[in-house]
Coordinates of C-alpha atoms in Angstrom, one line a residue:
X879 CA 0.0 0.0 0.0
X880 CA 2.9 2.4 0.8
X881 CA 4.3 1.1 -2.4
X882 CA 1.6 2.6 -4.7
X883 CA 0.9 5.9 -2.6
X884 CA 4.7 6.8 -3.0
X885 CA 4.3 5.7 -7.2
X886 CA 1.4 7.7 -7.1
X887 CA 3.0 11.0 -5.7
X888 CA 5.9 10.4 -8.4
X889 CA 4.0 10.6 -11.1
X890 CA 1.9 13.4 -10.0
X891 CA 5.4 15.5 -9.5
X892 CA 6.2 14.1 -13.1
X893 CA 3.1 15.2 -14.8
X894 CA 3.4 18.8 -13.3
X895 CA 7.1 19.1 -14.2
X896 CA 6.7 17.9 -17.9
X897 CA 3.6 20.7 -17.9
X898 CA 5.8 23.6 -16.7
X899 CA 8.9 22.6 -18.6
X900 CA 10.5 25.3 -19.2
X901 CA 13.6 25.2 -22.2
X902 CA 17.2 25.3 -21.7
X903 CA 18.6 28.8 -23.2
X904 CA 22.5 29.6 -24.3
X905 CA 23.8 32.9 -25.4
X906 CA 26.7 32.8 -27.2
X907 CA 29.3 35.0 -28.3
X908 CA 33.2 35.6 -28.8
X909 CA 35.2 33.8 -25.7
X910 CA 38.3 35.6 -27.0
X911 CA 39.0 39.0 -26.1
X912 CA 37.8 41.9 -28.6
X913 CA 39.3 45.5 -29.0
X914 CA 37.1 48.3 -28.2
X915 CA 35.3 49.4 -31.2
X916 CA 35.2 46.7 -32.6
X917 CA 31.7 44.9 -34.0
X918 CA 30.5 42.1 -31.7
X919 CA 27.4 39.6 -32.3
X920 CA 25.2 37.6 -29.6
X921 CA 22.9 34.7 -30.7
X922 CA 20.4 33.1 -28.7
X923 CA 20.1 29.2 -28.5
X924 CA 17.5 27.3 -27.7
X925 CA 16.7 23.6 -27.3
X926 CA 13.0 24.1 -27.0
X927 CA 11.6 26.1 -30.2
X928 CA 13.1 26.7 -33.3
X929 CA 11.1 29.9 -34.3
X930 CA 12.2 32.2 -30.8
X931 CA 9.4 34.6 -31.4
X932 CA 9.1 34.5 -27.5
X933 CA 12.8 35.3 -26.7
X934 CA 14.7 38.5 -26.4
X935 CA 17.9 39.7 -25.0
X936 CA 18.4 41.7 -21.8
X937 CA 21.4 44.0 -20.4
X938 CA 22.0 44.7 -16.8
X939 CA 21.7 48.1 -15.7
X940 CA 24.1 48.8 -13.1
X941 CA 22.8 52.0 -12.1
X942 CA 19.0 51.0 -12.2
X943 CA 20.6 47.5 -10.7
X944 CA 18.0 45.5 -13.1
X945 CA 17.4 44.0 -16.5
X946 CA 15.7 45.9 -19.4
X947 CA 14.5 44.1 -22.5
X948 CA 17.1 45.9 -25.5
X949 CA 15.4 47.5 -28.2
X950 CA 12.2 47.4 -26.3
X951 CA 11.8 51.3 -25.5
X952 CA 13.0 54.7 -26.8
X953 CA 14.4 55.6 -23.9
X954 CA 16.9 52.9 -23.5
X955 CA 17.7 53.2 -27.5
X956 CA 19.0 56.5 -26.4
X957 CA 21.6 55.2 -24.5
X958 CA 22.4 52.3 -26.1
X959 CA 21.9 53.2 -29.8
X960 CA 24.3 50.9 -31.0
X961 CA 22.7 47.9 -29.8
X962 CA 20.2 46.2 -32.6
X963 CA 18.6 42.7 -32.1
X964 CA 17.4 41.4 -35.7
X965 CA 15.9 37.9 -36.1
X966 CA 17.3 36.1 -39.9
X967 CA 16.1 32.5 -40.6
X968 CA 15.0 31.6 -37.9
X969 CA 17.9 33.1 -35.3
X970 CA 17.8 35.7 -33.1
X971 CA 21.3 38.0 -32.9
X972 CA 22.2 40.8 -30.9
X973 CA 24.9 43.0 -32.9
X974 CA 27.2 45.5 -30.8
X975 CA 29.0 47.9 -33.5
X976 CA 31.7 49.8 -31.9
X977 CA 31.5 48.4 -28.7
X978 CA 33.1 50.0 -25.7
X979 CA 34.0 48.7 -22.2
X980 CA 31.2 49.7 -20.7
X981 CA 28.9 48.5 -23.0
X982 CA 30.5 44.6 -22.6
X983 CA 27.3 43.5 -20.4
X984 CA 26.6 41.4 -18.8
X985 CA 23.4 40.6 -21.4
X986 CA 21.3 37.6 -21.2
X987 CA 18.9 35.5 -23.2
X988 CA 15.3 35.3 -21.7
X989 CA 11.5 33.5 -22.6
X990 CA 8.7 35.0 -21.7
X991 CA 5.7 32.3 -22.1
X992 CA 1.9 32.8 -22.5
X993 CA 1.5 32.7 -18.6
X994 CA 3.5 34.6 -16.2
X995 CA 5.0 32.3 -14.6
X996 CA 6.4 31.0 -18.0
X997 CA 9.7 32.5 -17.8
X998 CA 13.3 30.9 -18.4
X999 CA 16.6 32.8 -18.5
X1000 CA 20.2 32.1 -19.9
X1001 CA 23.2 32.7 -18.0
X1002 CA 24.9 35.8 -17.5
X1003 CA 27.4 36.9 -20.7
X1004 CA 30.1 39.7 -20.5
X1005 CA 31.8 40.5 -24.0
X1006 CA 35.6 40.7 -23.0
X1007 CA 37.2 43.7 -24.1
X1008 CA 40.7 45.2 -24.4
X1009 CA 41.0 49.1 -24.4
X1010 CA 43.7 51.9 -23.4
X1011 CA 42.3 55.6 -22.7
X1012 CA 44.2 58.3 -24.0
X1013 CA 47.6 59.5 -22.1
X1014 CA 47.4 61.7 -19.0
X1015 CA 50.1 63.8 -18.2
X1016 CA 50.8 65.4 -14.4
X1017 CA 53.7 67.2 -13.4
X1018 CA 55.0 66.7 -9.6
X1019 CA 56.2 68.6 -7.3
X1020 CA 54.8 72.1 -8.9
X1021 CA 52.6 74.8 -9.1
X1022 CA 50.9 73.8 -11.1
X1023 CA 50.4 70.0 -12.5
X1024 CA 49.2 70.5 -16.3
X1025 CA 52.2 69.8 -19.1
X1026 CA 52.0 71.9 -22.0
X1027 CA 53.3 71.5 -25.4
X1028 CA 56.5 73.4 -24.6
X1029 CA 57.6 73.4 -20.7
X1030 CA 60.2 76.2 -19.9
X1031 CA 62.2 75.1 -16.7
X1032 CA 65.7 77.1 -15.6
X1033 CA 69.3 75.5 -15.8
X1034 CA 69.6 73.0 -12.5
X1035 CA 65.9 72.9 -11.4
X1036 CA 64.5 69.1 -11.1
X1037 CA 61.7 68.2 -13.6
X1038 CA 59.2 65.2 -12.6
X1039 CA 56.5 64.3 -14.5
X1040 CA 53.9 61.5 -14.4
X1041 CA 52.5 59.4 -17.2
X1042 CA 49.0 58.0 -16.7
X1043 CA 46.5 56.0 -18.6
X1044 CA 43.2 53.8 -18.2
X1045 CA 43.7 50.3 -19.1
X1046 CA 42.1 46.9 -19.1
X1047 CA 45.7 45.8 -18.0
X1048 CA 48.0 46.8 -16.1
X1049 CA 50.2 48.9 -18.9
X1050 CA 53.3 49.2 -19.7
X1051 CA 55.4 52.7 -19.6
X1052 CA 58.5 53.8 -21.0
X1053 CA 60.1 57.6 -21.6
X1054 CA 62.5 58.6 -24.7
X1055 CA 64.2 61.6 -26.1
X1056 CA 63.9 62.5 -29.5
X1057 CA 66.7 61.8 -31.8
X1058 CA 68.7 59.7 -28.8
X1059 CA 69.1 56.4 -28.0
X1060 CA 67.6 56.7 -24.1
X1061 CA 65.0 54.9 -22.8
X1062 CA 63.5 54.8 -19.3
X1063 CA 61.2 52.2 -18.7
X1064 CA 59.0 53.7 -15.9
X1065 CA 55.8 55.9 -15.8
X1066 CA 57.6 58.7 -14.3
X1067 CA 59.9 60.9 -16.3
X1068 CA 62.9 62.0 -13.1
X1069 CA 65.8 64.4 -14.2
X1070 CA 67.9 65.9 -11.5
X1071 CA 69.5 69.1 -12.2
X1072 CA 69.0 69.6 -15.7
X1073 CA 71.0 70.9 -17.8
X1074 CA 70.2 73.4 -21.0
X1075 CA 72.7 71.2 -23.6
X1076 CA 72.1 67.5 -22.6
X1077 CA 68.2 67.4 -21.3
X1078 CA 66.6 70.0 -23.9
X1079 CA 64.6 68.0 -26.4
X1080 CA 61.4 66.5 -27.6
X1081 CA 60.1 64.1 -24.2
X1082 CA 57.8 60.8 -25.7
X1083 CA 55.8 59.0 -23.3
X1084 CA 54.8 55.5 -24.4
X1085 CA 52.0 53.3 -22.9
X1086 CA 51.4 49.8 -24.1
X1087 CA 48.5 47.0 -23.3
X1088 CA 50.4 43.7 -22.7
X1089 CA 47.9 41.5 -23.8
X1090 CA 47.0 42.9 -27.3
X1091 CA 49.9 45.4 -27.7
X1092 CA 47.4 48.8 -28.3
X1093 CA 49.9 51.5 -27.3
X1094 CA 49.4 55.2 -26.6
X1095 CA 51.7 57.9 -26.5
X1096 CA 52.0 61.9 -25.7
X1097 CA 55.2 64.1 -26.1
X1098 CA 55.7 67.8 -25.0
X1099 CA 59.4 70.1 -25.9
X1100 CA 61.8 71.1 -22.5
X1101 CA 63.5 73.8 -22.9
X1102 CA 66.4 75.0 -20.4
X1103 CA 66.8 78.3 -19.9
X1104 CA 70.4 79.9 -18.3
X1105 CA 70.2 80.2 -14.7
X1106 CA 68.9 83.8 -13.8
X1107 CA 68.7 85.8 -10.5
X1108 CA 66.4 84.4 -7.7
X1109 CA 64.0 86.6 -5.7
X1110 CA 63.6 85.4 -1.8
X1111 CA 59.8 85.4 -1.7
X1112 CA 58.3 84.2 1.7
X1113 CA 61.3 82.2 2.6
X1114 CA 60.8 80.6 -0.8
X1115 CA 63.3 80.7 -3.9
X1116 CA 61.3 81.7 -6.7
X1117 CA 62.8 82.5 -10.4
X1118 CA 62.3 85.8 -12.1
X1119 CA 60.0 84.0 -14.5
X1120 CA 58.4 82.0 -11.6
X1121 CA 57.3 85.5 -10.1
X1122 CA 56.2 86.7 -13.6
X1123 CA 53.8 83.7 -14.1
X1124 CA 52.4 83.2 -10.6
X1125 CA 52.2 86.6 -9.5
X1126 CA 52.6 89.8 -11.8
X1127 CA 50.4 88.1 -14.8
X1128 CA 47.7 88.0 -12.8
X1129 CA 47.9 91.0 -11.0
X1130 CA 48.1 92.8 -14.0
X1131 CA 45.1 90.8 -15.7
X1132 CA 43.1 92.5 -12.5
X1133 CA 44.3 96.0 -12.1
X1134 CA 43.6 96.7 -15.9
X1135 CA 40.0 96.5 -15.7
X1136 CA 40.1 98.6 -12.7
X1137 CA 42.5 101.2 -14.4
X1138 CA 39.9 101.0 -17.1
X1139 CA 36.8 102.1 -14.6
X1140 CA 38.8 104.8 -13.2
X1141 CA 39.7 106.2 -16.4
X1142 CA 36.3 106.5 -17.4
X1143 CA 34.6 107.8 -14.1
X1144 CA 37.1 110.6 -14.7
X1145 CA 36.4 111.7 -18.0
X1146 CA 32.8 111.7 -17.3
X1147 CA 33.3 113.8 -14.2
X1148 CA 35.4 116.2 -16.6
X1149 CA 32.4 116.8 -18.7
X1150 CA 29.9 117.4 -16.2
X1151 CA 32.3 120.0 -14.8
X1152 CA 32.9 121.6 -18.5
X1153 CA 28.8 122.3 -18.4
X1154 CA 28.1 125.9 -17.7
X1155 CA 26.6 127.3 -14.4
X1156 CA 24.8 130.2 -13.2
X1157 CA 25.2 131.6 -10.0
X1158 CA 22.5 132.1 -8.2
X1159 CA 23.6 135.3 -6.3
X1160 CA 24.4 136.7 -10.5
X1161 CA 20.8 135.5 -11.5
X1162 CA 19.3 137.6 -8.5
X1163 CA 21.0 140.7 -9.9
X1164 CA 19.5 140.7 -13.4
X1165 CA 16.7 142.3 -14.3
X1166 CA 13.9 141.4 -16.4
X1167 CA 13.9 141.4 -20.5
X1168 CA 11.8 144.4 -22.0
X1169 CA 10.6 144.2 -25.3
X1170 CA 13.3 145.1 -27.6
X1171 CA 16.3 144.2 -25.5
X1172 CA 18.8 141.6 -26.7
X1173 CA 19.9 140.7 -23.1
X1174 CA 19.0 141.1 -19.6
X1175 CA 20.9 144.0 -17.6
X1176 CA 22.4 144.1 -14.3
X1177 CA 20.3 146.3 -11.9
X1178 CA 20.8 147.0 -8.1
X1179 CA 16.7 147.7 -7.3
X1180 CA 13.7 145.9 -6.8
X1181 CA 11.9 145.0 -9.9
X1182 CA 8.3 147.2 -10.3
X1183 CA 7.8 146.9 -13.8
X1184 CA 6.0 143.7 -15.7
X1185 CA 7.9 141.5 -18.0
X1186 CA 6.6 142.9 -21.5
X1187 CA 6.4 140.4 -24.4

């Protein structure tokens, strides 16, 4: 008796599972690493239906920390307008042209059944990608840290500057001088002392991916200038040219608007002064205009007569 209630429950638990089997999904796409901007296509397998009208692909939205259906709103096609999902004989394809790093995914492959409950996912797929940002240059130990084209530096000051850039990998760094045969294998350019006939010259900084070999590079001109007289500013030894960048440039950049304002508050008090006046004590000691005179005349008594027109 315990032998058919336990066959019985068996084949209840099989009946339900074979009527909410749900289909084994794959997405597949390169295992090998890809360059950014590269083109890059997903497919969706499936060992259930051969049509996939009821499948889709999804990203992961790290920010909204959920899935999204792609190409399944305007808004998201904003974002990610370079995602396109197209369905050809039978397959359904996800194509990523000019992908970028943060674009790699992870995407997924998902059915959506007639019921709700209906639902069946793929695993999680990343695209791996291999990129190297543009070159950063920092200068250390300064007043400022930006590099210029052309950095002017005196004869026997030190010059340290940083090379930076965003990479997949760990890069690789490495400093030479233009039309020489030195090389320093480091991400920081050192020179002690420098000197206006041996360091002057063009200064290359080279960064390279070790894994696919995409390199970067930036360069900017030192010149050495002769040693000139040092002003003791604030206990600090500052250059003549040091005190003309940091402090009478923009000293000057503010006093001429002011010199400006004054200039003109003056020559419009200047013209208000050349405007003429009448005294009030003269005015009291003219008489009244007759008919027939030209001008009024001075007169020491009271006035008894009308003003005649």
């Amino acid at each position: 008796m315990k032998c058919v209630g336990i066959l019985a429950l068996v084949a209840l638990f099989c009946v339900v599972s074979a009527q909410y089997d749900f289909p084994q999904i794959q997405i597949a796409g390169p295992l090998s690493p890809v360059d950014e901007g590269e083109d890059v296509t997903l497919e969706c397998l499936s060992d259930f239906d051969s049509d996939l009208e009821h499948y889709t692909f999804q990203k992961y939205s790290k920010w909204m920390k959920t899935w999204f259906d792609v190409g399944a709103g305007h808004y998201f096609r904003c974002w990610y307008y370079n995602l396109n999902v197209s369905r050809e004989d039978g397959r359904l394809l996800l194509h990523l042209s000019d992908i970028t790093e943060w674009q790699s995914g992870p995407y997924r492959c998902v059915y959506y059944g007639n019921e709700s409950r209906e639902f069946s996912a793929s695993n999680n797929f990343s695209v791996p990608v291999y990129y190297l940002r543009d070159i950063y240059l920092e200068r250390l130990k300064g007043w400022s840290t930006t590099v210029p084209d052309i950095v002017y530096v005196e004869e026997g000051d030190d010059v340290q500057i940083k090379c930076s850039v965003s990479s997949s990998q760990q890069p690789i760094y490495e400093w030479n001088l233009e039309n020489s045969d030195w090389i320093l294998p480091s991400d920081t350019l050192v020179l002690k002392k420098v000197s206006q006939v041996v360091d002057s010259g063009k200064y290359t900084c080279k960064a390279f991916n070790p894994e696919n070999k995409l390199s970067k590079e930036k360069s900017f001109e030192l010149l050495v200038a002769p040693k000139s007289a040092e002003v003791k500013f604030g206990g600090l030894g500052l250059a003549q040219n040091e005190i003309l960048l940091y402090f009478i440039a923009p000293a000057l950049t503010l006093l001429l608007p002011l010199l400006f304002l004054i200039i003109i508050i003056i020559r419009k008090r200047r013209s208000q002064m050349r405007k003429p006046q009448i005294s009030l004590i003269d005015s009291e000691k003219r008489s009244p205009i007759y008919k027939g005179s030209a001008e009024s005349v001075y007169t020491n008594t009271a006035d008894t007569q009308p003003l005649v027109m």
